[in-house]
Amino acid sequence: MQFREYGGDREVEALIALMAKLPGLGPRSARRAVIKMIEKRKIILEPLAQILGSVSEKITECVECGNFSTEEVCCICSDDERQSSIMCIVQDVADLWAMERSNVFKGIYHVLGNYSSIYSGINPEELKVDKIRNRLEKEHVEEVILALDATINGQTTAHYLIEKLQDTGAKFSSLAHGVPVGGELDYLDDGTIRAAFTARKNL
Ligand SMILES: [Zn+2]
Protein backbone atom coordinates (compact mmCIF):
# COMPACT_ATOMS: atom_id res chain seq x y z
CA MET A 1 0.00 0.00 0.00
CA GLN A 2 1.27 3.40 -0.96
CA PHE A 3 2.22 5.81 1.80
CA ARG A 4 -0.39 8.48 2.38
CA GLU A 5 1.14 11.53 3.98
CA TYR A 6 -2.15 12.94 5.24
CA GLY A 7 -4.06 9.72 5.63
CA GLY A 8 -6.33 10.95 2.87
CA ASP A 9 -7.17 10.30 -0.70
CA ARG A 10 -4.64 10.96 -3.48
CA GLU A 11 -6.62 13.86 -4.98
CA VAL A 12 -7.27 15.40 -1.59
CA GLU A 13 -3.56 15.14 -0.87
CA ALA A 14 -2.80 16.89 -4.15
CA LEU A 15 -5.20 19.68 -3.16
CA ILE A 16 -3.55 20.02 0.25
CA ALA A 17 -0.10 20.12 -1.34
CA LEU A 18 -1.19 22.94 -3.66
CA MET A 19 -2.89 24.88 -0.88
CA ALA A 20 0.26 24.58 1.24
CA LYS A 21 2.13 26.57 -1.42
CA LEU A 22 -0.01 29.64 -0.76
CA PRO A 23 1.46 32.46 1.32
CA GLY A 24 0.48 32.17 4.96
CA LEU A 25 -0.56 28.52 4.65
CA GLY A 26 1.76 25.73 5.74
CA PRO A 27 0.87 22.02 5.47
CA ARG A 28 -1.05 22.04 8.75
CA SER A 29 -3.28 25.00 7.92
CA ALA A 30 -3.71 23.69 4.36
CA ARG A 31 -4.99 20.38 5.79
CA ARG A 32 -7.40 22.18 8.09
CA ALA A 33 -8.63 24.39 5.26
CA VAL A 34 -9.22 21.40 2.98
CA ILE A 35 -11.07 19.48 5.70
CA LYS A 36 -13.29 22.51 6.30
CA MET A 37 -13.96 22.85 2.58
CA ILE A 38 -15.03 19.23 2.30
CA GLU A 39 -17.18 19.40 5.42
CA LYS A 40 -18.84 22.54 4.02
CA ARG A 41 -19.15 21.13 0.55
CA LYS A 42 -22.23 23.11 -0.53
CA ILE A 43 -21.27 26.47 0.90
CA ILE A 44 -17.48 26.43 0.38
CA LEU A 45 -16.11 23.64 -1.82
CA GLU A 46 -18.57 23.83 -4.71
CA PRO A 47 -18.73 27.63 -5.04
CA LEU A 48 -14.94 27.77 -4.61
CA ALA A 49 -14.39 25.25 -7.40
CA GLN A 50 -16.70 27.26 -9.63
CA ILE A 51 -15.09 30.63 -8.95
CA LEU A 52 -11.57 29.17 -9.27
CA GLY A 53 -12.48 27.84 -12.71
CA SER A 54 -13.94 31.16 -13.75
CA VAL A 55 -11.03 33.27 -12.43
CA SER A 56 -8.50 30.90 -13.95
CA GLU A 57 -10.20 31.19 -17.31
CA LYS A 58 -10.62 34.98 -17.33
CA ILE A 59 -7.96 36.60 -15.15
CA THR A 60 -5.26 38.54 -16.92
CA GLU A 61 -3.10 41.61 -16.41
CA CYS A 62 -4.60 44.97 -17.32
CA VAL A 63 -2.85 46.08 -20.51
CA GLU A 64 -2.56 49.61 -19.14
CA CYS A 65 -1.40 49.26 -15.54
CA GLY A 66 -0.68 45.58 -14.78
CA ASN A 67 -3.45 45.18 -12.18
CA PHE A 68 -5.23 41.82 -12.21
CA SER A 69 -8.42 42.02 -14.20
CA THR A 70 -10.97 39.83 -15.91
CA GLU A 71 -11.26 42.55 -18.58
CA GLU A 72 -8.52 43.72 -20.93
CA VAL A 73 -8.49 47.09 -19.15
CA CYS A 74 -9.06 47.03 -15.38
CA CYS A 75 -11.85 48.84 -13.55
CA ILE A 76 -9.43 51.53 -12.32
CA CYS A 77 -7.99 52.37 -15.76
CA SER A 78 -11.45 52.40 -17.33
CA ASP A 79 -12.92 54.64 -14.61
CA ASP A 80 -13.42 58.18 -15.98
CA GLU A 81 -13.61 59.55 -12.45
CA ARG A 82 -9.96 58.71 -11.78
CA GLN A 83 -7.46 61.53 -12.05
CA SER A 84 -5.09 60.47 -14.82
CA SER A 85 -2.70 63.39 -14.17
CA ILE A 86 -1.31 61.58 -11.12
CA MET A 87 0.25 58.12 -11.32
CA CYS A 88 1.30 55.86 -8.48
CA ILE A 89 4.02 53.32 -9.28
CA VAL A 90 3.89 50.21 -7.08
CA GLN A 91 5.94 47.06 -6.89
CA ASP A 92 3.13 44.54 -7.21
CA VAL A 93 -0.63 44.08 -7.28
CA ALA A 94 -0.77 43.55 -3.49
CA ASP A 95 0.62 47.07 -3.07
CA LEU A 96 -1.90 48.48 -5.54
CA TRP A 97 -4.72 46.86 -3.59
CA ALA A 98 -3.25 48.19 -0.32
CA MET A 99 -3.34 51.72 -1.77
CA GLU A 100 -6.93 51.19 -2.90
CA ARG A 101 -7.95 49.88 0.53
CA SER A 102 -6.62 53.04 2.14
CA ASN A 103 -8.97 54.99 -0.14
CA VAL A 104 -6.63 57.96 -0.30
CA PHE A 105 -5.46 57.86 -3.91
CA LYS A 106 -7.72 58.67 -6.85
CA GLY A 107 -5.21 58.63 -9.69
CA ILE A 108 -3.95 55.83 -11.94
CA TYR A 109 -1.37 53.11 -11.29
CA HIS A 110 1.53 51.32 -12.83
CA VAL A 111 2.55 47.92 -11.43
CA LEU A 112 6.25 47.14 -11.91
CA GLY A 113 5.79 43.40 -11.39
CA ASN A 114 8.70 41.00 -11.30
CA TYR A 115 12.12 42.21 -12.23
CA SER A 116 15.64 41.29 -11.23
CA SER A 117 16.93 42.78 -8.01
CA ILE A 118 19.52 45.53 -8.11
CA TYR A 119 22.11 42.98 -7.12
CA SER A 120 21.97 41.49 -10.58
CA GLY A 121 21.63 44.88 -12.27
CA ILE A 122 18.45 46.71 -13.29
CA ASN A 123 17.32 45.88 -16.79
CA PRO A 124 15.28 48.75 -18.31
CA GLU A 125 13.34 46.34 -20.49
CA GLU A 126 12.28 44.29 -17.50
CA LEU A 127 11.17 47.45 -15.72
CA LYS A 128 9.21 48.43 -18.85
CA VAL A 129 10.53 51.99 -18.66
CA ASP A 130 9.33 52.73 -22.20
CA LYS A 131 5.82 51.59 -21.36
CA ILE A 132 5.75 53.89 -18.32
CA ARG A 133 7.09 56.76 -20.44
CA ASN A 134 4.42 56.23 -23.12
CA ARG A 135 1.67 56.25 -20.56
CA LEU A 136 3.02 59.35 -18.79
CA GLU A 137 2.94 61.14 -22.13
CA LYS A 138 -0.43 59.76 -23.24
CA GLU A 139 -2.18 60.64 -19.98
CA HIS A 140 -0.31 63.94 -19.49
CA VAL A 141 0.78 62.80 -16.04
CA GLU A 142 1.99 65.68 -13.87
CA GLU A 143 2.97 63.81 -10.72
CA VAL A 144 4.44 60.33 -10.28
CA ILE A 145 4.27 58.90 -6.77
CA LEU A 146 6.85 56.18 -6.23
CA ALA A 147 5.16 53.95 -3.65
CA LEU A 148 7.96 51.41 -3.53
CA ASP A 149 9.17 49.39 -0.58
CA ALA A 150 11.51 51.05 1.89
CA THR A 151 14.10 48.41 1.03
CA ILE A 152 17.42 49.03 -0.71
CA ASN A 153 15.94 47.40 -3.79
CA GLY A 154 12.80 49.54 -3.75
CA GLN A 155 14.68 52.78 -3.21
CA THR A 156 17.32 52.02 -5.86
CA THR A 157 14.53 51.27 -8.31
CA ALA A 158 12.91 54.60 -7.42
CA HIS A 159 16.11 56.52 -8.16
CA TYR A 160 16.59 54.60 -11.38
CA LEU A 161 13.07 55.44 -12.57
CA ILE A 162 13.51 59.13 -11.75
CA GLU A 163 16.76 59.23 -13.70
CA LYS A 164 15.18 57.56 -16.73
CA LEU A 165 11.91 59.50 -16.68
CA GLN A 166 12.74 62.96 -15.40
CA ASP A 167 12.80 64.38 -18.94
CA THR A 168 9.05 63.73 -19.20
CA GLY A 169 8.55 66.84 -17.05
CA ALA A 170 6.51 64.96 -14.43
CA LYS A 171 7.15 65.78 -10.78
CA PHE A 172 8.31 62.82 -8.68
CA SER A 173 7.38 62.17 -5.08
CA SER A 174 7.59 59.24 -2.70
CA LEU A 175 5.50 58.05 0.20
CA ALA A 176 6.71 59.22 3.60
CA HIS A 177 6.89 55.71 4.95
CA GLY A 178 7.36 56.11 8.66
CA VAL A 179 7.88 52.36 8.82
CA PRO A 180 10.98 50.30 9.48
CA VAL A 181 13.25 49.77 6.50
CA GLY A 182 12.09 46.65 4.73
CA GLY A 183 8.42 47.37 5.40
CA GLU A 184 6.21 46.50 2.47
CA LEU A 185 3.15 48.50 1.58
CA ASP A 186 0.77 45.57 1.82
CA TYR A 187 1.65 45.09 5.50
CA LEU A 188 0.78 48.65 6.47
CA ASP A 189 -2.60 49.49 7.91
CA ASP A 190 -4.85 51.90 6.02
CA GLY A 191 -4.19 54.79 8.42
CA THR A 192 -0.42 54.51 7.97
CA ILE A 193 -0.78 54.45 4.19
CA ARG A 194 -3.06 57.50 4.29
CA ALA A 195 -0.56 59.37 6.50
CA ALA A 196 2.36 58.35 4.26
CA PHE A 197 0.44 59.52 1.21
CA THR A 198 -0.55 62.87 2.70
CA ALA A 199 3.01 63.52 3.90
CA ARG A 200 4.59 62.41 0.62
CA LYS A 201 7.77 64.23 -0.22
CA ASN A 202 9.07 65.62 -3.48
CA LEU A 203 12.13 63.94 -4.91
ZN1 LIG B 1 -5.43 49.01 -15.20
mmCIF file with all atom_site columns, N, CA and C in Angstrom, residues 40-67:
data_model
loop_
_atom_site.group_PDB
_atom_site.id
_atom_site.type_symbol
_atom_site.label_atom_id
_atom_site.label_alt_id
_atom_site.label_comp_id
_atom_site.label_asym_id
_atom_site.label_entity_id
_atom_site.label_seq_id
_atom_site.pdbx_PDB_ins_code
_atom_site.Cartn_x
_atom_site.Cartn_y
_atom_site.Cartn_z
_atom_site.occupancy
_atom_site.B_iso_or_equiv
_atom_site.pdbx_formal_charge
_atom_site.auth_seq_id
_atom_site.auth_comp_id
_atom_site.auth_asym_id
_atom_site.auth_atom_id
_atom_site.pdbx_PDB_model_num
ATOM 1  N N  . LYS A 1 40 ? -17.868 21.520 4.450   1.00 0.00 ? 40 LYS A N  1
ATOM 2  C CA . LYS A 1 40 ? -18.843 22.539 4.019   1.00 0.00 ? 40 LYS A CA 1
ATOM 3  C C  . LYS A 1 40 ? -18.940 22.511 2.494   1.00 0.00 ? 40 LYS A C  1
ATOM 4  N N  . ARG A 1 41 ? -19.185 21.340 1.983   1.00 0.00 ? 41 ARG A N  1
ATOM 5  C CA . ARG A 1 41 ? -19.153 21.126 0.545   1.00 0.00 ? 41 ARG A CA 1
ATOM 6  C C  . ARG A 1 41 ? -20.035 22.113 -0.228  1.00 0.00 ? 41 ARG A C  1
ATOM 7  N N  . LYS A 1 42 ? -21.286 22.274 0.221   1.00 0.00 ? 42 LYS A N  1
ATOM 8  C CA . LYS A 1 42 ? -22.234 23.109 -0.531  1.00 0.00 ? 42 LYS A CA 1
ATOM 9  C C  . LYS A 1 42 ? -21.903 24.594 -0.430  1.00 0.00 ? 42 LYS A C  1
ATOM 10 N N  . ILE A 1 43 ? -21.447 25.018 0.755   1.00 0.00 ? 43 ILE A N  1
ATOM 11 C CA . ILE A 1 43 ? -21.265 26.468 0.903   1.00 0.00 ? 43 ILE A CA 1
ATOM 12 C C  . ILE A 1 43 ? -19.825 26.926 0.681   1.00 0.00 ? 43 ILE A C  1
ATOM 13 N N  . ILE A 1 44 ? -18.860 26.006 0.666   1.00 0.00 ? 44 ILE A N  1
ATOM 14 C CA . ILE A 1 44 ? -17.478 26.429 0.383   1.00 0.00 ? 44 ILE A CA 1
ATOM 15 C C  . ILE A 1 44 ? -16.909 25.702 -0.841  1.00 0.00 ? 44 ILE A C  1
ATOM 16 N N  . LEU A 1 45 ? -16.827 24.378 -0.777  1.00 0.00 ? 45 LEU A N  1
ATOM 17 C CA . LEU A 1 45 ? -16.108 23.638 -1.819  1.00 0.00 ? 45 LEU A CA 1
ATOM 18 C C  . LEU A 1 45 ? -16.679 23.864 -3.221  1.00 0.00 ? 45 LEU A C  1
ATOM 19 N N  . GLU A 1 46 ? -17.985 23.719 -3.371  1.00 0.00 ? 46 GLU A N  1
ATOM 20 C CA . GLU A 1 46 ? -18.566 23.827 -4.713  1.00 0.00 ? 46 GLU A CA 1
ATOM 21 C C  . GLU A 1 46 ? -18.481 25.249 -5.277  1.00 0.00 ? 46 GLU A C  1
ATOM 22 N N  . PRO A 1 47 ? -18.894 26.277 -4.490  1.00 0.00 ? 47 PRO A N  1
ATOM 23 C CA . PRO A 1 47 ? -18.735 27.631 -5.036  1.00 0.00 ? 47 PRO A CA 1
ATOM 24 C C  . PRO A 1 47 ? -17.270 27.988 -5.287  1.00 0.00 ? 47 PRO A C  1
ATOM 25 N N  . LEU A 1 48 ? -16.370 27.487 -4.431  1.00 0.00 ? 48 LEU A N  1
ATOM 26 C CA . LEU A 1 48 ? -14.942 27.774 -4.607  1.00 0.00 ? 48 LEU A CA 1
ATOM 27 C C  . LEU A 1 48 ? -14.430 27.169 -5.917  1.00 0.00 ? 48 LEU A C  1
ATOM 28 N N  . ALA A 1 49 ? -14.826 25.920 -6.167  1.00 0.00 ? 49 ALA A N  1
ATOM 29 C CA . ALA A 1 49 ? -14.395 25.248 -7.401  1.00 0.00 ? 49 ALA A CA 1
ATOM 30 C C  . ALA A 1 49 ? -14.886 26.031 -8.612  1.00 0.00 ? 49 ALA A C  1
ATOM 31 N N  . GLN A 1 50 ? -16.111 26.519 -8.516  1.00 0.00 ? 50 GLN A N  1
ATOM 32 C CA . GLN A 1 50 ? -16.704 27.256 -9.628  1.00 0.00 ? 50 GLN A CA 1
ATOM 33 C C  . GLN A 1 50 ? -15.963 28.579 -9.872  1.00 0.00 ? 50 GLN A C  1
ATOM 34 N N  . ILE A 1 51 ? -15.722 29.313 -8.782  1.00 0.00 ? 51 ILE A N  1
ATOM 35 C CA . ILE A 1 51 ? -15.087 30.628 -8.947  1.00 0.00 ? 51 ILE A CA 1
ATOM 36 C C  . ILE A 1 51 ? -13.620 30.469 -9.354  1.00 0.00 ? 51 ILE A C  1
ATOM 37 N N  . LEU A 1 52 ? -12.956 29.416 -8.868  1.00 0.00 ? 52 LEU A N  1
ATOM 38 C CA . LEU A 1 52 ? -11.565 29.174 -9.273  1.00 0.00 ? 52 LEU A CA 1
ATOM 39 C C  . LEU A 1 52 ? -11.487 28.924 -10.777 1.00 0.00 ? 52 LEU A C  1
ATOM 40 N N  . GLY A 1 53 ? -12.448 28.138 -11.278 1.00 0.00 ? 53 GLY A N  1
ATOM 41 C CA . GLY A 1 53 ? -12.478 27.845 -12.711 1.00 0.00 ? 53 GLY A CA 1
ATOM 42 C C  . GLY A 1 53 ? -12.684 29.115 -13.516 1.00 0.00 ? 53 GLY A C  1
ATOM 43 N N  . SER A 1 54 ? -13.602 29.941 -13.036 1.00 0.00 ? 54 SER A N  1
ATOM 44 C CA . SER A 1 54 ? -13.943 31.162 -13.749 1.00 0.00 ? 54 SER A CA 1
ATOM 45 C C  . SER A 1 54 ? -12.782 32.165 -13.721 1.00 0.00 ? 54 SER A C  1
ATOM 46 N N  . VAL A 1 55 ? -12.163 32.333 -12.539 1.00 0.00 ? 55 VAL A N  1
ATOM 47 C CA . VAL A 1 55 ? -11.032 33.269 -12.427 1.00 0.00 ? 55 VAL A CA 1
ATOM 48 C C  . VAL A 1 55 ? -9.862  32.768 -13.272 1.00 0.00 ? 55 VAL A C  1
ATOM 49 N N  . SER A 1 56 ? -9.609  31.466 -13.198 1.00 0.00 ? 56 SER A N  1
ATOM 50 C CA . SER A 1 56 ? -8.497  30.897 -13.947 1.00 0.00 ? 56 SER A CA 1
ATOM 51 C C  . SER A 1 56 ? -8.672  31.104 -15.448 1.00 0.00 ? 56 SER A C  1
ATOM 52 N N  . GLU A 1 57 ? -9.914  31.039 -15.888 1.00 0.00 ? 57 GLU A N  1
ATOM 53 C CA . GLU A 1 57 ? -10.198 31.194 -17.310 1.00 0.00 ? 57 GLU A CA 1
ATOM 54 C C  . GLU A 1 57 ? -10.054 32.649 -17.753 1.00 0.00 ? 57 GLU A C  1
ATOM 55 N N  . LYS A 1 58 ? -10.498 33.579 -16.884 1.00 0.00 ? 58 LYS A N  1
ATOM 56 C CA . LYS A 1 58 ? -10.616 34.976 -17.332 1.00 0.00 ? 58 LYS A CA 1
ATOM 57 C C  . LYS A 1 58 ? -9.512  35.910 -16.857 1.00 0.00 ? 58 LYS A C  1
ATOM 58 N N  . ILE A 1 59 ? -8.836  35.581 -15.755 1.00 0.00 ? 59 ILE A N  1
ATOM 59 C CA . ILE A 1 59 ? -7.961  36.597 -15.155 1.00 0.00 ? 59 ILE A CA 1
ATOM 60 C C  . ILE A 1 59 ? -6.747  36.873 -16.032 1.00 0.00 ? 59 ILE A C  1
ATOM 61 N N  . THR A 1 60 ? -6.410  38.143 -16.129 1.00 0.00 ? 60 THR A N  1
ATOM 62 C CA . THR A 1 60 ? -5.260  38.543 -16.925 1.00 0.00 ? 60 THR A CA 1
ATOM 63 C C  . THR A 1 60 ? -4.697  39.816 -16.306 1.00 0.00 ? 60 THR A C  1
ATOM 64 N N  . GLU A 1 61 ? -3.631  40.345 -16.909 1.00 0.00 ? 61 GLU A N  1
ATOM 65 C CA . GLU A 1 61 ? -3.098  41.614 -16.414 1.00 0.00 ? 61 GLU A CA 1
ATOM 66 C C  . GLU A 1 61 ? -3.663  42.736 -17.259 1.00 0.00 ? 61 GLU A C  1
ATOM 67 N N  . CYS A 1 62 ? -4.109  43.790 -16.606 1.00 0.00 ? 62 CYS A N  1
ATOM 68 C CA . CYS A 1 62 ? -4.598  44.970 -17.317 1.00 0.00 ? 62 CYS A CA 1
ATOM 69 C C  . CYS A 1 62 ? -3.504  45.451 -18.272 1.00 0.00 ? 62 CYS A C  1
ATOM 70 N N  . VAL A 1 63 ? -3.863  45.678 -19.531 1.00 0.00 ? 63 VAL A N  1
ATOM 71 C CA . VAL A 1 63 ? -2.847  46.078 -20.513 1.00 0.00 ? 63 VAL A CA 1
ATOM 72 C C  . VAL A 1 63 ? -2.276  47.461 -20.211 1.00 0.00 ? 63 VAL A C  1
ATOM 73 N N  . GLU A 1 64 ? -3.027  48.252 -19.450 1.00 0.00 ? 64 GLU A N  1
ATOM 74 C CA . GLU A 1 64 ? -2.559  49.607 -19.137 1.00 0.00 ? 64 GLU A CA 1
ATOM 75 C C  . GLU A 1 64 ? -1.644  49.628 -17.917 1.00 0.00 ? 64 GLU A C  1
ATOM 76 N N  . CYS A 1 65 ? -2.120  49.049 -16.802 1.00 0.00 ? 65 CYS A N  1
ATOM 77 C CA . CYS A 1 65 ? -1.400  49.257 -15.539 1.00 0.00 ? 65 CYS A CA 1
ATOM 78 C C  . CYS A 1 65 ? -0.788  47.996 -14.937 1.00 0.00 ? 65 CYS A C  1
ATOM 79 N N  . GLY A 1 66 ? -1.236  46.809 -15.347 1.00 0.00 ? 66 GLY A N  1
ATOM 80 C CA . GLY A 1 66 ? -0.682  45.583 -14.781 1.00 0.00 ? 66 GLY A CA 1
ATOM 81 C C  . GLY A 1 66 ? -1.468  45.028 -13.615 1.00 0.00 ? 66 GLY A C  1
ATOM 82 N N  . ASN A 1 67 ? -2.558  45.715 -13.223 1.00 0.00 ? 67 ASN A N  1
ATOM 83 C CA . ASN A 1 67 ? -3.447  45.183 -12.183 1.00 0.00 ? 67 ASN A CA 1
ATOM 84 C C  . ASN A 1 67 ? -4.066  43.874 -12.687 1.00 0.00 ? 67 ASN A C  1
#
